[in-house]
Short mmCIF file of C-alpha atoms in Angstrom, two decimals:
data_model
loop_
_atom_site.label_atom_id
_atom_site.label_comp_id
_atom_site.label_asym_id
_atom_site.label_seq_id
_atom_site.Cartn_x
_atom_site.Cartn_y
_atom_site.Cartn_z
CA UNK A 1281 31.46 43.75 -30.33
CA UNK A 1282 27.62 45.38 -30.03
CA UNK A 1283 25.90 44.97 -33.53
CA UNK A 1284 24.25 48.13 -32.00
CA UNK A 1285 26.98 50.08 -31.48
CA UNK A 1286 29.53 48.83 -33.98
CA UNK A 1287 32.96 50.24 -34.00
CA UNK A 1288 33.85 53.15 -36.55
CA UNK A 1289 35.35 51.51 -40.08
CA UNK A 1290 39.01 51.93 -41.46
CA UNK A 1291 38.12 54.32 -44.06
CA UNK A 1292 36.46 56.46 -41.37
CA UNK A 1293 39.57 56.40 -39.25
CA UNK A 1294 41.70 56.84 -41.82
CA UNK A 1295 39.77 60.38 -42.84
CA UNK A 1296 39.69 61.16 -38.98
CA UNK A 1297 43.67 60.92 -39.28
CA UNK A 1298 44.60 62.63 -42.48
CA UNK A 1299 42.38 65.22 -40.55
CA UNK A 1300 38.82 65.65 -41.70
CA UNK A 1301 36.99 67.03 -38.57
CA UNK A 1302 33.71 66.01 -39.39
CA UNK A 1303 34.99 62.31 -39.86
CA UNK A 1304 37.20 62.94 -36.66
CA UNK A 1305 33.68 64.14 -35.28
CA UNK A 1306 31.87 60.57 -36.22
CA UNK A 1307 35.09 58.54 -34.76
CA UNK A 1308 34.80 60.00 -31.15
CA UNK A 1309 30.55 60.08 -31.27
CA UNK A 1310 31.12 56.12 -32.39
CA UNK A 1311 33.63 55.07 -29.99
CA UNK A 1312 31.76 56.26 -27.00
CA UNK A 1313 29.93 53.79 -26.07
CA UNK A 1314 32.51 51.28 -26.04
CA UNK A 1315 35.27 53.78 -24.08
CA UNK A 1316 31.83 54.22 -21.39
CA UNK A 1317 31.66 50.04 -21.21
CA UNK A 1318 35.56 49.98 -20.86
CA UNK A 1319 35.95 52.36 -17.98
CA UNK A 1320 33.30 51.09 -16.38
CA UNK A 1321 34.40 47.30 -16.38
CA UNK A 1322 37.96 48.93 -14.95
CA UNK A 1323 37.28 51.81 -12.82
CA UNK A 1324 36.73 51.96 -9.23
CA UNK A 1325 33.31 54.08 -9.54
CA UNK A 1326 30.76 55.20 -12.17
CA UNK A 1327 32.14 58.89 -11.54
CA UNK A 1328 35.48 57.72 -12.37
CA UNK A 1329 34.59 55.41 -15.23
CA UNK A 1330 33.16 58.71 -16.66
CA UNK A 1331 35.90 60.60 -16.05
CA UNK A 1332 38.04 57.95 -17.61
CA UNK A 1333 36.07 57.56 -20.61
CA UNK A 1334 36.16 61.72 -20.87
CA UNK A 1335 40.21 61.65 -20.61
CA UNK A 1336 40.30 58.94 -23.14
CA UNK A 1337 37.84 60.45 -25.53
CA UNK A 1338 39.61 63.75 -25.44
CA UNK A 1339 42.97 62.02 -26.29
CA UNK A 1340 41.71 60.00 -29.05
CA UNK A 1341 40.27 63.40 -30.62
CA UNK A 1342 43.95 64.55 -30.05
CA UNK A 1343 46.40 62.16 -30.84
CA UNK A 1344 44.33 59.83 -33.65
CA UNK A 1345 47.42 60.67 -35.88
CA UNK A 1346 49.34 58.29 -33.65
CA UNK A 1347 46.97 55.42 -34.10
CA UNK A 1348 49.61 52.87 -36.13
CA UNK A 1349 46.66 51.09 -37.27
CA UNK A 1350 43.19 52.01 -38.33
CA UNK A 1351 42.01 48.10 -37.60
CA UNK A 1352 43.56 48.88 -33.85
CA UNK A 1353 41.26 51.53 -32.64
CA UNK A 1354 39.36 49.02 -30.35
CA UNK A 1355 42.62 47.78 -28.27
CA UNK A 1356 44.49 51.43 -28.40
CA UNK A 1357 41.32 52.76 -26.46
CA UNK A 1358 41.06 49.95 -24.25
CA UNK A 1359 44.61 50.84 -23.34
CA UNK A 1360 44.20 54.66 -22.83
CA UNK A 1361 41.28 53.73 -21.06
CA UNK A 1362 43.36 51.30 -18.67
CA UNK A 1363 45.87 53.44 -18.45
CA UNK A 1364 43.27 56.27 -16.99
CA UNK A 1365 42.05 54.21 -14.47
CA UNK A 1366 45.16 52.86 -13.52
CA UNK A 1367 46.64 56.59 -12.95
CA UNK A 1368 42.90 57.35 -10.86
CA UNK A 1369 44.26 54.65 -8.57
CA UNK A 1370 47.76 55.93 -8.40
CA UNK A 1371 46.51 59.42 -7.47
CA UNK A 1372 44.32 57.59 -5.16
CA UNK A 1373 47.00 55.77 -3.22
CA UNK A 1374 48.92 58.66 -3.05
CA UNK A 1375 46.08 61.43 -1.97
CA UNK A 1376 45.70 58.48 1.24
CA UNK A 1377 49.58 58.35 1.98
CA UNK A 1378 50.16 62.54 1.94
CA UNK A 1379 46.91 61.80 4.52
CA UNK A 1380 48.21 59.26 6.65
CA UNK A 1381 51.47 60.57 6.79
CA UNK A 1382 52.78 61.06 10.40
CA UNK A 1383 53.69 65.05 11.20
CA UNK A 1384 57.08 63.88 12.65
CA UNK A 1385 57.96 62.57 9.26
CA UNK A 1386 61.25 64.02 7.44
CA UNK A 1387 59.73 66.96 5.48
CA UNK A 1388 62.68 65.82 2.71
CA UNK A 1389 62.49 62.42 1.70
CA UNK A 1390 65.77 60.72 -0.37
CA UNK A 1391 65.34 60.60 -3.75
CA UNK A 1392 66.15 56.45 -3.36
CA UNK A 1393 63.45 56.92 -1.15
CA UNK A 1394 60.89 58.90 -3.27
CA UNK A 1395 61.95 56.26 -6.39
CA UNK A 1396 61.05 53.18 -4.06
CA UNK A 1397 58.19 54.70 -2.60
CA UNK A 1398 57.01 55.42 -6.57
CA UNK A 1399 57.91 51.94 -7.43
CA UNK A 1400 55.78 50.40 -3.82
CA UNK A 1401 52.82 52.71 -5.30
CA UNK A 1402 52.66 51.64 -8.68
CA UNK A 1403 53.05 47.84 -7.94
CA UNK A 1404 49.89 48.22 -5.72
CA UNK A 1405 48.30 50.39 -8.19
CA UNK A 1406 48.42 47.28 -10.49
CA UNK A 1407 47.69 44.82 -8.42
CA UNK A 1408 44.14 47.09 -7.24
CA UNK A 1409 43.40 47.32 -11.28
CA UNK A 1410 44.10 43.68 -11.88
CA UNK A 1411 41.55 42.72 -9.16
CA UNK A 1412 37.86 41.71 -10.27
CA UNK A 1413 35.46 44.89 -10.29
CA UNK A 1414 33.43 44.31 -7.10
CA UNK A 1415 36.30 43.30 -4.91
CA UNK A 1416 38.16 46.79 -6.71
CA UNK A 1417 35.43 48.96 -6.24
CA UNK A 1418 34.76 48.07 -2.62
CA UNK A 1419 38.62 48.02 -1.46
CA UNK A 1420 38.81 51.55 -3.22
CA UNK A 1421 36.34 53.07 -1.48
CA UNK A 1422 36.69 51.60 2.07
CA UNK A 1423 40.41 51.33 2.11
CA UNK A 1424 41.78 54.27 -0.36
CA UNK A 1425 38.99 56.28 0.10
CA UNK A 1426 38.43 55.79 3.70
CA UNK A 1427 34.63 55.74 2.85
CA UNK A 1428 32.63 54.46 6.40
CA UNK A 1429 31.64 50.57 5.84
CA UNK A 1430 27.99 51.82 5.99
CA UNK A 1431 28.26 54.27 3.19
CA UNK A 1432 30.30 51.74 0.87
CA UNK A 1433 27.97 49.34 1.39
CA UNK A 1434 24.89 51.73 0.49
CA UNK A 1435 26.58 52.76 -2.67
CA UNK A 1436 27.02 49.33 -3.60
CA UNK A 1437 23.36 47.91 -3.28
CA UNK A 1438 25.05 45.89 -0.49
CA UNK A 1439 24.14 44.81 2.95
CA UNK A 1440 26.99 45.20 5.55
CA UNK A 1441 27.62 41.58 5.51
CA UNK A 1442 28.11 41.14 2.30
CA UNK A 1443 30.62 44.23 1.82
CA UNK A 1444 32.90 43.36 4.51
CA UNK A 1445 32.81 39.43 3.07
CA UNK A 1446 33.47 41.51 -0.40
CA UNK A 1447 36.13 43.59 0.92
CA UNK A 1448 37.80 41.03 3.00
CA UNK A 1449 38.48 38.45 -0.01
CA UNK A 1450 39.84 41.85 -2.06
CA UNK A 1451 42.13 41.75 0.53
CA UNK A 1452 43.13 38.84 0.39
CA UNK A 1453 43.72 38.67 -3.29
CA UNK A 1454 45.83 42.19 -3.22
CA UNK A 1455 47.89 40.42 -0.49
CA UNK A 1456 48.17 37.29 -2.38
CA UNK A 1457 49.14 39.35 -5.66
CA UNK A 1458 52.08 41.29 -3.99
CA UNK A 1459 53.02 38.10 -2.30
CA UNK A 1460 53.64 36.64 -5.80
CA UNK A 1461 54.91 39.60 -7.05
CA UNK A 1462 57.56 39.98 -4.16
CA UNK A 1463 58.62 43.00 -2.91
CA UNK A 1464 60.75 45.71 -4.68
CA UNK A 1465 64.44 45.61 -4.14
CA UNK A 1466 66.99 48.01 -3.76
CA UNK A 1467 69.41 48.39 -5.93
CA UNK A 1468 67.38 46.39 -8.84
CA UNK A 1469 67.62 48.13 -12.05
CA UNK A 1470 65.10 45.62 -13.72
CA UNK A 1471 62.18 47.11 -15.30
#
């Protein structure tokens, strides 16, 4: 926790739930900066570490009546924030598959096929959050993104060298962590 920046007390939360706007007001202003550090530790980018931290912001001023908990705030944000990032991904992977997507392809896909497909994206969308933030950023923006090598490495402060080094061992750990977690199979009804 930042002694500067120190999380909003129970009693706080507790008025911010039983609906007192200005203490609902004091809540959001005092979570910020940790909901900023928490996207950006997860997301991909700054802009979508912003973003992130504005979706999860706006739900916390929405749904605090949910929060079980007043001493929980700190790990129900983390997850909304997690959970933002992770869906930024998602709409990623998807955005580059509607792209790559040959013209020839059936304009109807099955609906086992549209429920594997689903299941394929979100295993990958994992695996990309799970990896460490400079292999996730880079392999976002070169491989989802389809940002040139030159450009990603710009962004990043990097040389080109050192991004493709970067990008190639985020490889390698995606491919090792859907190795591990195997392959979807048909007909499984496991969660």
């Amino acid at each position: 926790m930042n002694p500067r920046y120190p999380w909003p007390d129970e009693h706080l939360i507790k008025a911010a739930q039983d609906g007192d706007v200005t203490s609902l007001t004091i809540v959001v202003t005092e979570s910020q900066p940790h909901v900023r550090k928490f996207a950006l530790s997860l997301c991909a980018s700054p802009q979508d570490a912003e973003d992130a931290a504005q979706e999860a912001l706006i739900i916390l001023y929405r749904k605090i009546g949910t929060l079980r908990a007043t001493g929980a705030l700190a790990s129900w944000m983390f997850r909304i924030v997690r959970n933002e990032c992770l869906r930024q991904v998602r709409l990623l992977v998807s955005r580059s598959e509607e792209v790559s997507a040959a013209p020839e392809a059936p304009a109807e896909p099955s609906a086992e096929d549209a429920v594997l497909r689903g299941l394929e994206a979100e295993r990958v969308a994992a695996a990309v959050s799970a990896l460490p933030r400079d292999q996730r950023q880079v392999l976002i923006m070169r491989d989802i993104q389809g940002l040139p090598g030159r450009t990603v490495a710009r962004s990043l402060g990097l040389s080109s060298t050192a991004m493709k080094s970067r990008l190639h061992r985020a490889r390698a750990t995606l491919r090792r962590s859907l190795e591990v977690a195997g392959p979807p199979v048909e007909g499984d009804t496991r969660p």
